[in-house]
PDB file of C-alpha atoms in Angstrom:
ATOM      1  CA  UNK A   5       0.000   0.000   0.000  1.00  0.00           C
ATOM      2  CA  UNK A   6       1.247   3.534  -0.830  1.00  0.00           C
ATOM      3  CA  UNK A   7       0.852   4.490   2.934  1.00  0.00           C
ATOM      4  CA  UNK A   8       3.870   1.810   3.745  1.00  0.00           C
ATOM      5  CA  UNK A   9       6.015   3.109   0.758  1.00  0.00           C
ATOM      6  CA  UNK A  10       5.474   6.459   2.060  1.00  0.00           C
ATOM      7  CA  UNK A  11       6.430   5.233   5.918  1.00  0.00           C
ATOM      8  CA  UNK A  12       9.797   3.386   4.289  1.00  0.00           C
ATOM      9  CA  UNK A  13      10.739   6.976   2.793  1.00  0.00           C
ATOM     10  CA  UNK A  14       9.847   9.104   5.680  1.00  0.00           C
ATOM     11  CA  UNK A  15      12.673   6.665   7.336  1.00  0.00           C
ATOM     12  CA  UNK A  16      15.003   7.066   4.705  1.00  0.00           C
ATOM     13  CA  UNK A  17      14.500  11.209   4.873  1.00  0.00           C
ATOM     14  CA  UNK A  18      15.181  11.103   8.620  1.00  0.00           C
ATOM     15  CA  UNK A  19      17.954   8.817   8.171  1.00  0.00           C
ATOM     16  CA  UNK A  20      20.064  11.123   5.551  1.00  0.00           C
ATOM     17  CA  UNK A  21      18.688  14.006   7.241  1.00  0.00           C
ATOM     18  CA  UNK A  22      20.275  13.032  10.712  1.00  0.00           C
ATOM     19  CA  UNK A  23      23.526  11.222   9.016  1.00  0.00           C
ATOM     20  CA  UNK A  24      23.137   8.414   9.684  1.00  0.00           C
ATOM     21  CA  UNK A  25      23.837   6.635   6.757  1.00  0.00           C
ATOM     22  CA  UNK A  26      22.324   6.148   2.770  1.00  0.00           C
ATOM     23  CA  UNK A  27      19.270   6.742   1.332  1.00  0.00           C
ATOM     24  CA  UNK A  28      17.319   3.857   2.506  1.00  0.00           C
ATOM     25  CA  UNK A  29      14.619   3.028   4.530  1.00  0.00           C
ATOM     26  CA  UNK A  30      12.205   0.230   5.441  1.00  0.00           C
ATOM     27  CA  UNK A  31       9.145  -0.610   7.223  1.00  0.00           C
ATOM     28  CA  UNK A  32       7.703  -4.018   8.525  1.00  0.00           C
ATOM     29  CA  UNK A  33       3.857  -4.574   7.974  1.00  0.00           C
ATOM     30  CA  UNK A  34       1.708  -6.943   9.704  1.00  0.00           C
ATOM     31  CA  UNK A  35      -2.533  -6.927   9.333  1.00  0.00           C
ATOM     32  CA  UNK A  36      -2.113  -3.511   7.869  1.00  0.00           C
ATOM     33  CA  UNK A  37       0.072  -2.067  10.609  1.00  0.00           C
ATOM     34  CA  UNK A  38       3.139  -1.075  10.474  1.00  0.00           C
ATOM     35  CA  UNK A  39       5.134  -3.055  13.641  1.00  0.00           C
ATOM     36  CA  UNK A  40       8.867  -1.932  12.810  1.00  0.00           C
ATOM     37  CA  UNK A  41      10.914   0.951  11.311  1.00  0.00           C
ATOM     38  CA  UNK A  42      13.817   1.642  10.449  1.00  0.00           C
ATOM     39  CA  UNK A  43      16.809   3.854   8.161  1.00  0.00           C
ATOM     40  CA  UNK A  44      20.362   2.666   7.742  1.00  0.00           C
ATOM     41  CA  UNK A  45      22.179   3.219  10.283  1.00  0.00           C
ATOM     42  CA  UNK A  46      25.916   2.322   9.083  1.00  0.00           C
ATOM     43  CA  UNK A  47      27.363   5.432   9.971  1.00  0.00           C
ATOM     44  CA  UNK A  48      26.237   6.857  13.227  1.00  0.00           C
ATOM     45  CA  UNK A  49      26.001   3.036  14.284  1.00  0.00           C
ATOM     46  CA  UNK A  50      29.609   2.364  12.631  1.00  0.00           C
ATOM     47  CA  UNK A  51      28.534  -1.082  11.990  1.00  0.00           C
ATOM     48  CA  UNK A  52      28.048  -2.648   8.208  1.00  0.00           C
ATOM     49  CA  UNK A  53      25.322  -3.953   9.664  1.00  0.00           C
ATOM     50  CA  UNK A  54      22.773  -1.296  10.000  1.00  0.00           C
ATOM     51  CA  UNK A  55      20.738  -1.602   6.645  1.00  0.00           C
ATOM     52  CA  UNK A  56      17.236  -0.344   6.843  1.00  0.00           C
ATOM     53  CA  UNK A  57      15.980  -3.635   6.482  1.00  0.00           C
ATOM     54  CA  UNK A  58      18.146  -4.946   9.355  1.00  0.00           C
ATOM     55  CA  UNK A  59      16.972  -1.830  10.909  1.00  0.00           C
ATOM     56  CA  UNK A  60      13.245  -3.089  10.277  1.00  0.00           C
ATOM     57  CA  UNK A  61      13.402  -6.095  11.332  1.00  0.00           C
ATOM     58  CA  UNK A  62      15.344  -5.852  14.352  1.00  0.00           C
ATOM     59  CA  UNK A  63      12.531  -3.133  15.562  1.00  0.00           C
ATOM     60  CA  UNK A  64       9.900  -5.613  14.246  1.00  0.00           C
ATOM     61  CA  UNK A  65      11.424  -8.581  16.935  1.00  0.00           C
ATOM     62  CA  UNK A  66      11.891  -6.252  19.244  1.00  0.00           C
ATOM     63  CA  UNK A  67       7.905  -5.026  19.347  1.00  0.00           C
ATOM     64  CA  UNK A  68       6.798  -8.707  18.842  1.00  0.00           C
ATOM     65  CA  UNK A  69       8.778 -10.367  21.020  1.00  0.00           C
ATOM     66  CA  UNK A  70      10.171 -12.852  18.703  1.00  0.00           C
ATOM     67  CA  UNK A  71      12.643 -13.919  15.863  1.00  0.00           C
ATOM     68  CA  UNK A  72       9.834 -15.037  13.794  1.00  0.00           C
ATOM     69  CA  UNK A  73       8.396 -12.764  11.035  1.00  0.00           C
ATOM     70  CA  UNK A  74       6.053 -14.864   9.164  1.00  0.00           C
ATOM     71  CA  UNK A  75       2.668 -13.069   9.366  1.00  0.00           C
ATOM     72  CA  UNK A  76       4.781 -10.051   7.889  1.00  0.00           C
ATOM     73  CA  UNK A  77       5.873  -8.021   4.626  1.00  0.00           C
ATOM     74  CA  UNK A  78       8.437  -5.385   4.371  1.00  0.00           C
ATOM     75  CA  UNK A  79       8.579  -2.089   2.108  1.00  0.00           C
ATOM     76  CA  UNK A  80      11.883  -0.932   1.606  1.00  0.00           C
ATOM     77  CA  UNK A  81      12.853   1.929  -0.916  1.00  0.00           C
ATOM     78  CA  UNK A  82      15.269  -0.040  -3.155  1.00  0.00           C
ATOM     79  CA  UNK A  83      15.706  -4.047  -3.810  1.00  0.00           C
ATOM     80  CA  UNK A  84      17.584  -5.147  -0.580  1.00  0.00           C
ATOM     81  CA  UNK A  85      20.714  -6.265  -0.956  1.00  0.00           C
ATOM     82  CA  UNK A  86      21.794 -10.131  -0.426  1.00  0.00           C
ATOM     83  CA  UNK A  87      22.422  -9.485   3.446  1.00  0.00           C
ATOM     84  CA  UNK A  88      19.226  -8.070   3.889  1.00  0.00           C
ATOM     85  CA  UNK A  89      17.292 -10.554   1.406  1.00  0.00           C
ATOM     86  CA  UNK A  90      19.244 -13.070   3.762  1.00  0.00           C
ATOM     87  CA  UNK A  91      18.087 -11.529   6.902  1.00  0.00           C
ATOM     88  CA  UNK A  92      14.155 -11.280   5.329  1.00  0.00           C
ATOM     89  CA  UNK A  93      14.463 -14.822   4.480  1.00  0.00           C
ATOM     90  CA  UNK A  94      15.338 -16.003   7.685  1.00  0.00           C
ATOM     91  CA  UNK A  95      12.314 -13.669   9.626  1.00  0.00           C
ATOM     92  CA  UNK A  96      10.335 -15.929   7.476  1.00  0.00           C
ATOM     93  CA  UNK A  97       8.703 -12.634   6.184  1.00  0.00           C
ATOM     94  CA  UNK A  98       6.316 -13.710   3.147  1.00  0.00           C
ATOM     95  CA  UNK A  99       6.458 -10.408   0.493  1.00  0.00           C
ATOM     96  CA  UNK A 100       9.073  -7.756  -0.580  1.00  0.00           C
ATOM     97  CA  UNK A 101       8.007  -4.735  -1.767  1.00  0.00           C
ATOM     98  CA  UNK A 102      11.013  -2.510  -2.807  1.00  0.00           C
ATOM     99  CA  UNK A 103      11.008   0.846  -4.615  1.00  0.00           C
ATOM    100  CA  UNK A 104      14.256   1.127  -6.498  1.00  0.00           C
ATOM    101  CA  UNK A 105      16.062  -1.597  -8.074  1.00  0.00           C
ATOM    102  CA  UNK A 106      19.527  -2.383  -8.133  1.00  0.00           C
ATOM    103  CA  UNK A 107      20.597  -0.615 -11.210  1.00  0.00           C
ATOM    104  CA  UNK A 108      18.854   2.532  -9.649  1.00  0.00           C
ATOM    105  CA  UNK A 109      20.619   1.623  -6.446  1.00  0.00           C
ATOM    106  CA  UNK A 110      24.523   1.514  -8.516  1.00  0.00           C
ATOM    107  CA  UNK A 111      23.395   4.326 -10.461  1.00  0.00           C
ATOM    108  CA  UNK A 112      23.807   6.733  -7.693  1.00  0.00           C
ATOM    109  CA  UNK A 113      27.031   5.567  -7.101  1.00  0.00           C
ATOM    110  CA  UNK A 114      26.730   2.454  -4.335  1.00  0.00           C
ATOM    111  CA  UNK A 115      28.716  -0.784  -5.287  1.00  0.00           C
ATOM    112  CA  UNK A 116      26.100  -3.055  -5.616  1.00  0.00           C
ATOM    113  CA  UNK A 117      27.413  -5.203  -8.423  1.00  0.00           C
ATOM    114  CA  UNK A 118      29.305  -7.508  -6.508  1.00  0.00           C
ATOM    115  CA  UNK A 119      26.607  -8.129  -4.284  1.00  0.00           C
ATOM    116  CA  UNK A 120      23.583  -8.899  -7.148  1.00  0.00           C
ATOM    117  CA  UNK A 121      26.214 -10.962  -8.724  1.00  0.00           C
ATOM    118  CA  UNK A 122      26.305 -13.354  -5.941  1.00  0.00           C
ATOM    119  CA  UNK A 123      22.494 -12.811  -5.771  1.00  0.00           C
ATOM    120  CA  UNK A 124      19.904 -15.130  -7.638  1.00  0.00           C
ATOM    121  CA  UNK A 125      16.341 -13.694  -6.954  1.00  0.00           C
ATOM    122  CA  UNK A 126      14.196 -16.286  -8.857  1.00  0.00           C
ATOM    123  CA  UNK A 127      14.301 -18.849  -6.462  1.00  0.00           C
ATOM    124  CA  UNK A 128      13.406 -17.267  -3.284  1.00  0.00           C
ATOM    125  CA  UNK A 129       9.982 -18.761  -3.007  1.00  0.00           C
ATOM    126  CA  UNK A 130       8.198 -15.398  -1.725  1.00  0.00           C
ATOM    127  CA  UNK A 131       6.480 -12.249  -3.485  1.00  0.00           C
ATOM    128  CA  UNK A 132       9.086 -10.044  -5.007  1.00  0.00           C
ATOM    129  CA  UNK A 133       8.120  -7.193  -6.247  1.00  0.00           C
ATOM    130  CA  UNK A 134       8.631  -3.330  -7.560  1.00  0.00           C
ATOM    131  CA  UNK A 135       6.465  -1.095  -5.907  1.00  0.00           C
ATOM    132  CA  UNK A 136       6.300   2.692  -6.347  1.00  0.00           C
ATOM    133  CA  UNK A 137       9.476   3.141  -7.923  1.00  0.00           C
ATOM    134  CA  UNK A 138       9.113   6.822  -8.903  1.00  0.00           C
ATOM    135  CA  UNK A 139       8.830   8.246  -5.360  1.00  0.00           C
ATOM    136  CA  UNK A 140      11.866   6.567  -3.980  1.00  0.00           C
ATOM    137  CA  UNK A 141      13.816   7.832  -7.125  1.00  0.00           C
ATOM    138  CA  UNK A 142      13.595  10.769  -6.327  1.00  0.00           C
ATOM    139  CA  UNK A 143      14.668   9.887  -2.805  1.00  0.00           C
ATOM    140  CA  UNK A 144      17.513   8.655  -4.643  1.00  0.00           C
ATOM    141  CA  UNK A 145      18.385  11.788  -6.301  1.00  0.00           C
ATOM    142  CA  UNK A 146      17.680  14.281  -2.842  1.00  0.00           C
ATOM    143  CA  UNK A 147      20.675  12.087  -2.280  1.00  0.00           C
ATOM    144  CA  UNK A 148      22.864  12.432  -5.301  1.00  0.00           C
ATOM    145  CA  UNK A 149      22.547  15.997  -4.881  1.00  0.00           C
ATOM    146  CA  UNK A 150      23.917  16.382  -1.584  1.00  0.00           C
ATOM    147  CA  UNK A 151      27.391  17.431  -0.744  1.00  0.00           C
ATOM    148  CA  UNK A 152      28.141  15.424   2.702  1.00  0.00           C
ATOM    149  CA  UNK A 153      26.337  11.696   0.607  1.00  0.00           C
ATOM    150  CA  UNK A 154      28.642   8.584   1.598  1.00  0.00           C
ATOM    151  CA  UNK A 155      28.277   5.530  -0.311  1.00  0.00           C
ATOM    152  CA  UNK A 156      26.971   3.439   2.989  1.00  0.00           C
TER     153      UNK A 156
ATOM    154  CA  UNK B  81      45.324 -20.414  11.867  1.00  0.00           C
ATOM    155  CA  UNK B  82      44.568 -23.303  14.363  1.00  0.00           C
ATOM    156  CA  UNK B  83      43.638 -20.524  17.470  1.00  0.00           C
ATOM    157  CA  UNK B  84      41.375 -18.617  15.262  1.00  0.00           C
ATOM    158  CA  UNK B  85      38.872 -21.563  15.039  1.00  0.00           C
ATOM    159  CA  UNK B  86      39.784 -22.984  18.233  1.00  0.00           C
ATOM    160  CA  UNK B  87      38.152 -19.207  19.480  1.00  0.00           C
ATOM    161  CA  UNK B  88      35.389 -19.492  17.259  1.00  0.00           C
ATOM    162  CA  UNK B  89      34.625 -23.411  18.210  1.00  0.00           C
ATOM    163  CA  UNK B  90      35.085 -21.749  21.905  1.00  0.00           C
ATOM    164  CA  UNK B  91      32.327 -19.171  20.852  1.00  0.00           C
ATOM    165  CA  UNK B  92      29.902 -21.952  19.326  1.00  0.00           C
ATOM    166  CA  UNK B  93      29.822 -23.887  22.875  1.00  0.00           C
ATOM    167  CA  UNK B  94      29.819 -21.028  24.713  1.00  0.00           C
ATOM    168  CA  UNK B  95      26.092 -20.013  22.568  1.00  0.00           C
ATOM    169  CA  UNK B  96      24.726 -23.853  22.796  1.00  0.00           C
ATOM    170  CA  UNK B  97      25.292 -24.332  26.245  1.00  0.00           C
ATOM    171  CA  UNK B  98      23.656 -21.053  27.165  1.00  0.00           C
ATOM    172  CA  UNK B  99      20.843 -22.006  24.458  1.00  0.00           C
ATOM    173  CA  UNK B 100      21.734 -18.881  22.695  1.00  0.00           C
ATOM    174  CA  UNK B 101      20.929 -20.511  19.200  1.00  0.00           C
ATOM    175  CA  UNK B 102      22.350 -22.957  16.713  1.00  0.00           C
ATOM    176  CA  UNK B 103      26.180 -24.261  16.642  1.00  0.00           C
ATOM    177  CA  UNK B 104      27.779 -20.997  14.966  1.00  0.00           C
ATOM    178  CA  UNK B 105      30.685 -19.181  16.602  1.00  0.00           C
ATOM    179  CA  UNK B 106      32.765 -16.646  14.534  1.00  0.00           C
ATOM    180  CA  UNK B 107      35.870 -14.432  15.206  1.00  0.00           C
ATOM    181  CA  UNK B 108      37.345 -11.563  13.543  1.00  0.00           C
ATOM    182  CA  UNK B 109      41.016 -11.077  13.132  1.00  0.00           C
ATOM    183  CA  UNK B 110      43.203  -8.353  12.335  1.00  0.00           C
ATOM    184  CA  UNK B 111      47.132  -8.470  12.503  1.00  0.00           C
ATOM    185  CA  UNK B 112      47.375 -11.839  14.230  1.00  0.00           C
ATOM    186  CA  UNK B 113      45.343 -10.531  16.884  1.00  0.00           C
ATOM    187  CA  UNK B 114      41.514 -11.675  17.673  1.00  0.00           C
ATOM    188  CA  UNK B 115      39.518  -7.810  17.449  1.00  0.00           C
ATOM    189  CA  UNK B 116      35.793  -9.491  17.520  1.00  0.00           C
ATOM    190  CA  UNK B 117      34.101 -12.333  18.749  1.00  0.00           C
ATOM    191  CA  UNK B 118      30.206 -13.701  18.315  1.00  0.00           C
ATOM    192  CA  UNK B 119      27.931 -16.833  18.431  1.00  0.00           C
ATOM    193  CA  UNK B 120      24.680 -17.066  17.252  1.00  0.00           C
ATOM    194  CA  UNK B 121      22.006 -15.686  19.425  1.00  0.00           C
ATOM    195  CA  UNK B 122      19.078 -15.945  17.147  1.00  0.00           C
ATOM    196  CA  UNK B 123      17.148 -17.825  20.208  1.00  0.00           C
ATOM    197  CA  UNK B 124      18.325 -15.851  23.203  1.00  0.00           C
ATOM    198  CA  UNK B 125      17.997 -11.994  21.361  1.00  0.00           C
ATOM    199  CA  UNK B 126      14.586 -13.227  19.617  1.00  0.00           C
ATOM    200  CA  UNK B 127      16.160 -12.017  16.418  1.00  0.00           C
ATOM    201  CA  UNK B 128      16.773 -13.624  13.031  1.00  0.00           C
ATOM    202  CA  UNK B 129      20.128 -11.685  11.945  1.00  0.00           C
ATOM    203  CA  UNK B 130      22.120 -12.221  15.136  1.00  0.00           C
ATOM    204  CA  UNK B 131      24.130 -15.167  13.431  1.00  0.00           C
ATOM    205  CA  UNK B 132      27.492 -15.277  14.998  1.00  0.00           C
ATOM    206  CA  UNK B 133      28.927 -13.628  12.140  1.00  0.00           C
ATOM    207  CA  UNK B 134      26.995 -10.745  12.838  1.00  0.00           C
ATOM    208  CA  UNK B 135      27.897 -10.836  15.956  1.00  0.00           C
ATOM    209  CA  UNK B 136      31.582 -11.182  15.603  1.00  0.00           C
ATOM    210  CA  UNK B 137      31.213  -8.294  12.702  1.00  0.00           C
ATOM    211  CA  UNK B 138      29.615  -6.190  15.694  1.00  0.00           C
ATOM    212  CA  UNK B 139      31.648  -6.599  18.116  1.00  0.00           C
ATOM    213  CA  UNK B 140      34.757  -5.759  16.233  1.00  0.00           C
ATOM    214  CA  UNK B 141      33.477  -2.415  14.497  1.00  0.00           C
ATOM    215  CA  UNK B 142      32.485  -1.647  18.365  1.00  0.00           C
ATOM    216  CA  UNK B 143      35.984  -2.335  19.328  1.00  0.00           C
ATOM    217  CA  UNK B 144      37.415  -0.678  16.875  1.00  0.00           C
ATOM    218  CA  UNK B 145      35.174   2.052  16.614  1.00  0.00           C
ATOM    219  CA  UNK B 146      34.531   1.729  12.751  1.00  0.00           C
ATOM    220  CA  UNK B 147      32.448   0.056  10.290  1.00  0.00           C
ATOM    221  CA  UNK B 148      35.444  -1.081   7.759  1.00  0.00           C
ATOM    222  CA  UNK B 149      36.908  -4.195   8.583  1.00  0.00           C
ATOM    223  CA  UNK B 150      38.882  -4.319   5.180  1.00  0.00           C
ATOM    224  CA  UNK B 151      42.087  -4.998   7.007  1.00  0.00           C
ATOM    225  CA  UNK B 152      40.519  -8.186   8.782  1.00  0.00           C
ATOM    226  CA  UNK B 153      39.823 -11.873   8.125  1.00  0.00           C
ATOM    227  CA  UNK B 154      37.027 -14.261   9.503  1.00  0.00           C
ATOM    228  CA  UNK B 155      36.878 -17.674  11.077  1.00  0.00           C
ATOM    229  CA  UNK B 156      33.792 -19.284  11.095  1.00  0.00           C
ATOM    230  CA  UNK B 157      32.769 -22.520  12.274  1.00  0.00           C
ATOM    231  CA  UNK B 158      30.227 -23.095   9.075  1.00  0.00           C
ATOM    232  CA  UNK B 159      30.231 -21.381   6.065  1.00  0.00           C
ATOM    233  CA  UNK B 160      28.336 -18.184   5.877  1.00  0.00           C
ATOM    234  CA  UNK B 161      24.467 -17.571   4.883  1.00  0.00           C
ATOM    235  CA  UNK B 162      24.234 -14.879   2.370  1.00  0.00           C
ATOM    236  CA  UNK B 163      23.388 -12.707   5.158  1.00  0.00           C
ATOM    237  CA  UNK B 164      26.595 -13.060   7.033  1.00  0.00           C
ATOM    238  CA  UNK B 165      28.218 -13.262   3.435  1.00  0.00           C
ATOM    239  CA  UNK B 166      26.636 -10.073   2.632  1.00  0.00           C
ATOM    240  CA  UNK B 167      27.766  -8.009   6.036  1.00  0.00           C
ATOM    241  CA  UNK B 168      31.321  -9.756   5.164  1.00  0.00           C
ATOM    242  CA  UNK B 169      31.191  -8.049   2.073  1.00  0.00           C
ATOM    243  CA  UNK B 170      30.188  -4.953   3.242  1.00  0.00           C
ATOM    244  CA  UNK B 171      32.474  -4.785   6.289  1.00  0.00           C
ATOM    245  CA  UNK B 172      34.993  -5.117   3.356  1.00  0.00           C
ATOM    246  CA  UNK B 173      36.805  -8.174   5.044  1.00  0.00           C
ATOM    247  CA  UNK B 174      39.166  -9.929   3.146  1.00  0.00           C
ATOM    248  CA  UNK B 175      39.337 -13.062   3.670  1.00  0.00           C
ATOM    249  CA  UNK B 176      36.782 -15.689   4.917  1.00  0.00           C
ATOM    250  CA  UNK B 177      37.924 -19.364   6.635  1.00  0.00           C
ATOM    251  CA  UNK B 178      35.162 -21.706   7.047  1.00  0.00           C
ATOM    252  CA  UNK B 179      34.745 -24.523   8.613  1.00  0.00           C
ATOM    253  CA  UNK B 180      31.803 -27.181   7.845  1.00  0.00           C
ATOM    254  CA  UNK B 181      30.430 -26.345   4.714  1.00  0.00           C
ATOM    255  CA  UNK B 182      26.660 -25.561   3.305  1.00  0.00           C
ATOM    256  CA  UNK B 183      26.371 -29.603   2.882  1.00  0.00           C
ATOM    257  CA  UNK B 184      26.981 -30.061   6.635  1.00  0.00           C
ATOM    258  CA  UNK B 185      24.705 -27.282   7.484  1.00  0.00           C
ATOM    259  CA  UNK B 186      21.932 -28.987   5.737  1.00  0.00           C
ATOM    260  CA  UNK B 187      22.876 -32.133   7.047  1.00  0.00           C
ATOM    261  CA  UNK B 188      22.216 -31.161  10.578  1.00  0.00           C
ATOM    262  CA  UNK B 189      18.863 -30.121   9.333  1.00  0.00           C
ATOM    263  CA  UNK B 190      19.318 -25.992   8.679  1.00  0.00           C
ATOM    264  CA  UNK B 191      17.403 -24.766   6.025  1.00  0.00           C
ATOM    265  CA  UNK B 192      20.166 -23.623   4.362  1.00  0.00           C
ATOM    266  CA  UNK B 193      18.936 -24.904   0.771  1.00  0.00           C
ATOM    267  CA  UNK B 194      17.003 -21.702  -0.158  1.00  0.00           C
ATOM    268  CA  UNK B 195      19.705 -19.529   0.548  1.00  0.00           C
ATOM    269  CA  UNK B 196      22.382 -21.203  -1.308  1.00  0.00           C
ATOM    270  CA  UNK B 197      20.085 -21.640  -4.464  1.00  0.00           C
ATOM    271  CA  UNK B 198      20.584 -17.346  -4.072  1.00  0.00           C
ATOM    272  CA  UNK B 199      24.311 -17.641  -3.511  1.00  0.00           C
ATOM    273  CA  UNK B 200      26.921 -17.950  -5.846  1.00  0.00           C
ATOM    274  CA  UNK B 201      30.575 -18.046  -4.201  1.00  0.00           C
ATOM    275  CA  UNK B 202      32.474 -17.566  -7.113  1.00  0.00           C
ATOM    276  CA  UNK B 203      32.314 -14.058  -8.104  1.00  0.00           C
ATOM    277  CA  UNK B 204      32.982 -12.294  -4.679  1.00  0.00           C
ATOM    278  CA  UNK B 205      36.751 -11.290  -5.119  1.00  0.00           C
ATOM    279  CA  UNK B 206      37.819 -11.833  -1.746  1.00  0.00           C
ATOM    280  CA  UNK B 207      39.522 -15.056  -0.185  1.00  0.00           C
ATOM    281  CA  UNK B 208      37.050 -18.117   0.514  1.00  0.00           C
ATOM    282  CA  UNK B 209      38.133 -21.346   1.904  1.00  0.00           C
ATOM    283  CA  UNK B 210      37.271 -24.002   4.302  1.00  0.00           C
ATOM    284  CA  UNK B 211      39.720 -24.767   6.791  1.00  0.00           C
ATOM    285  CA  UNK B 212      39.570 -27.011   9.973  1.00  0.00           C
ATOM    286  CA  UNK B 213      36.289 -28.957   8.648  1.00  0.00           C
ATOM    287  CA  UNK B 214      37.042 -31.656  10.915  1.00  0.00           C
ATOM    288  CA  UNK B 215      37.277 -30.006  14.492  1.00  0.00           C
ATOM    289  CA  UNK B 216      33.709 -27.996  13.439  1.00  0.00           C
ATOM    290  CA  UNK B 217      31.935 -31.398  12.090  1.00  0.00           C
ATOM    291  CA  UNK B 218      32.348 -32.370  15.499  1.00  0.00           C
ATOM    292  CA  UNK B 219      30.795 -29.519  17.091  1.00  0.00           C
ATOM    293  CA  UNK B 220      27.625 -29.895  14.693  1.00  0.00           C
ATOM    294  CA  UNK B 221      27.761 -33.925  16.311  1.00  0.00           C
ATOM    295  CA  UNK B 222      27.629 -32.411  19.473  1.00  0.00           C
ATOM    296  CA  UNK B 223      24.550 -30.157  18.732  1.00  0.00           C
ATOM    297  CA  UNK B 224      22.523 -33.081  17.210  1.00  0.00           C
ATOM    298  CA  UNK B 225      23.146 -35.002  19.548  1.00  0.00           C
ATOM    299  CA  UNK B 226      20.855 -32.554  21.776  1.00  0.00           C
ATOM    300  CA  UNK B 227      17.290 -33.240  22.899  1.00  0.00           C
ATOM    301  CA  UNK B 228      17.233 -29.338  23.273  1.00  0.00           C
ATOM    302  CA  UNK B 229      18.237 -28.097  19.435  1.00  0.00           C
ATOM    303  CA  UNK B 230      16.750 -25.572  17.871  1.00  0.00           C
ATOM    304  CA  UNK B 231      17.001 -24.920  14.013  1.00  0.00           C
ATOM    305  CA  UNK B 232      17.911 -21.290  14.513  1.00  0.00           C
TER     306      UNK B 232
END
C-alpha cells in the first residue's frame, strides 16, 4: 500500500537528514500495521550492519517479542541487498516490496554489483516485487545531490 | 590459523550451552590478533540476523570504533548464509575461513537450501576457503546429539 512506501521513505528522509547513513529506509507490515521501522544506520552506528531492512526487522522482533516474522511483509525503498534478502528470508517474512532496483541503487554511485552478482532472486519462493518506484527515485536523487552523501 | 577456530569453536559452545541458538561461533582477526568475537544468538535476542557472524562483525566495528573491517579476516565454524556473506562483504573483510560447509549445514537439518540456491561463491573477489572442517563437524555432532536443538 502507498501508505507503507510512504512510511519506508519518511525513514530514509530522517535517516540522511540526521547522518546516519544512505538513502534507505524500510518498514515491517503486519494486518495492515506497520510493527517496525527503520533507516540505515551504518554510519552513526559504525557497523556494516545497520541496513534499513536490518533496521526493520530488528525493531519488528523487538515489538513482537520474537525472531519469527512470518505473518509479515516489508517495504523498503530499493531491492535489498543479499544481506538483507538473507536476513528477510530467515524472519520468514512472506512479500518484498522494494522501490528502487539495483541498477537505480549503482546508479547513484553504491557498489552493488558484486553483491547482485552473488544474488539469484528467482528462487526465493516469496512475493518479489517493484512497488512505487518513482517516489523513492527521487529519494535517490535528494541524495545524489547532496554534498556530505557517503556511499553506505 | 589453528587458534582462530579454536576461538570461534570456543564461541559456538559457549552459545549452545547457554541455548543462545544454533552451533555458529565466529571471530574476527586483524594483525594476528583476535579484534571481535560472536555466536549465534538468534534464540536468546529473539532475532533472526544475530548469526554469529553478525555478531563477531559487531563486536569488532564496536571495538574498533569503525564500520570497515577491510584490514581483517574471519573464522567461522560453518560457512556463511548470504546474510553473514553479505555483512562480510560490506564490512569489506578480506578473507573468509570456514569450517563445515553448506552440505553439513543442511545435514544437521538448517534450512540452508534456499539460501544457497541465491548464492553464488564464485564471483565475490575476496579469499574463501574451508579450513579445519574436521574439528567444526564435530561440534555440529555435538549439537545433534541434543534433545534441546533448535534450528535457529
Amino acid at each position: 500500500m502507498k501508505e507503507f512506501m510512504k512510511a519506508a521513505l519518511d525513514e530514509a528522509y530522517k535517516g540522511i537528514d540526521n547522518g546516519d547513513g544512505g538513502p534507505f529506509g524500510a518498514v515491517i507490515v503486519r494486518d495492515g500495521i506497520i510493527v517496525g521501522r527503520g533507516h540505515n544506520c551504518v554510519l552513526s552506528g559504525k557497523n556494516p550492519v545497520l541496513h534499513g531492512e536490518i533496521m526493520a526487522i530488528t525493531d519488528a522482533c523487538r515489538k513482537l517479542g520474537t525472531h519469527l516474522l512470518d505473518d509479515c511483509e516489508i517495504y523498503t525503498t530499493a531491492e535489498p541487498c543479499p544481506m538483507c534478502m538473507g536476513a528477510i528470508l530467515w524472519a520468514g517474512i512472506k512479500a518484498v516490496y522494494y522501490g528502487c532496483n539495483t541498477k537505480d541503487t549503482e546508479s547513484i554511485g553504491f557498489r552493488d554489483e558484486v553483491f547482485y552478482k552473488m544474488l539469484n532472486s528467482e528462487n526465493m519462493g516469496i512475493t518479489y516485487s517493484e512497488y512505487d518506484r518513482e517516489e523513492c527515485l527521487k529519494l535517490f536523487r535528494d541524495y545524489s545531490g547532496r554534498a556530505d552523501k557517503q556511499l553506505y
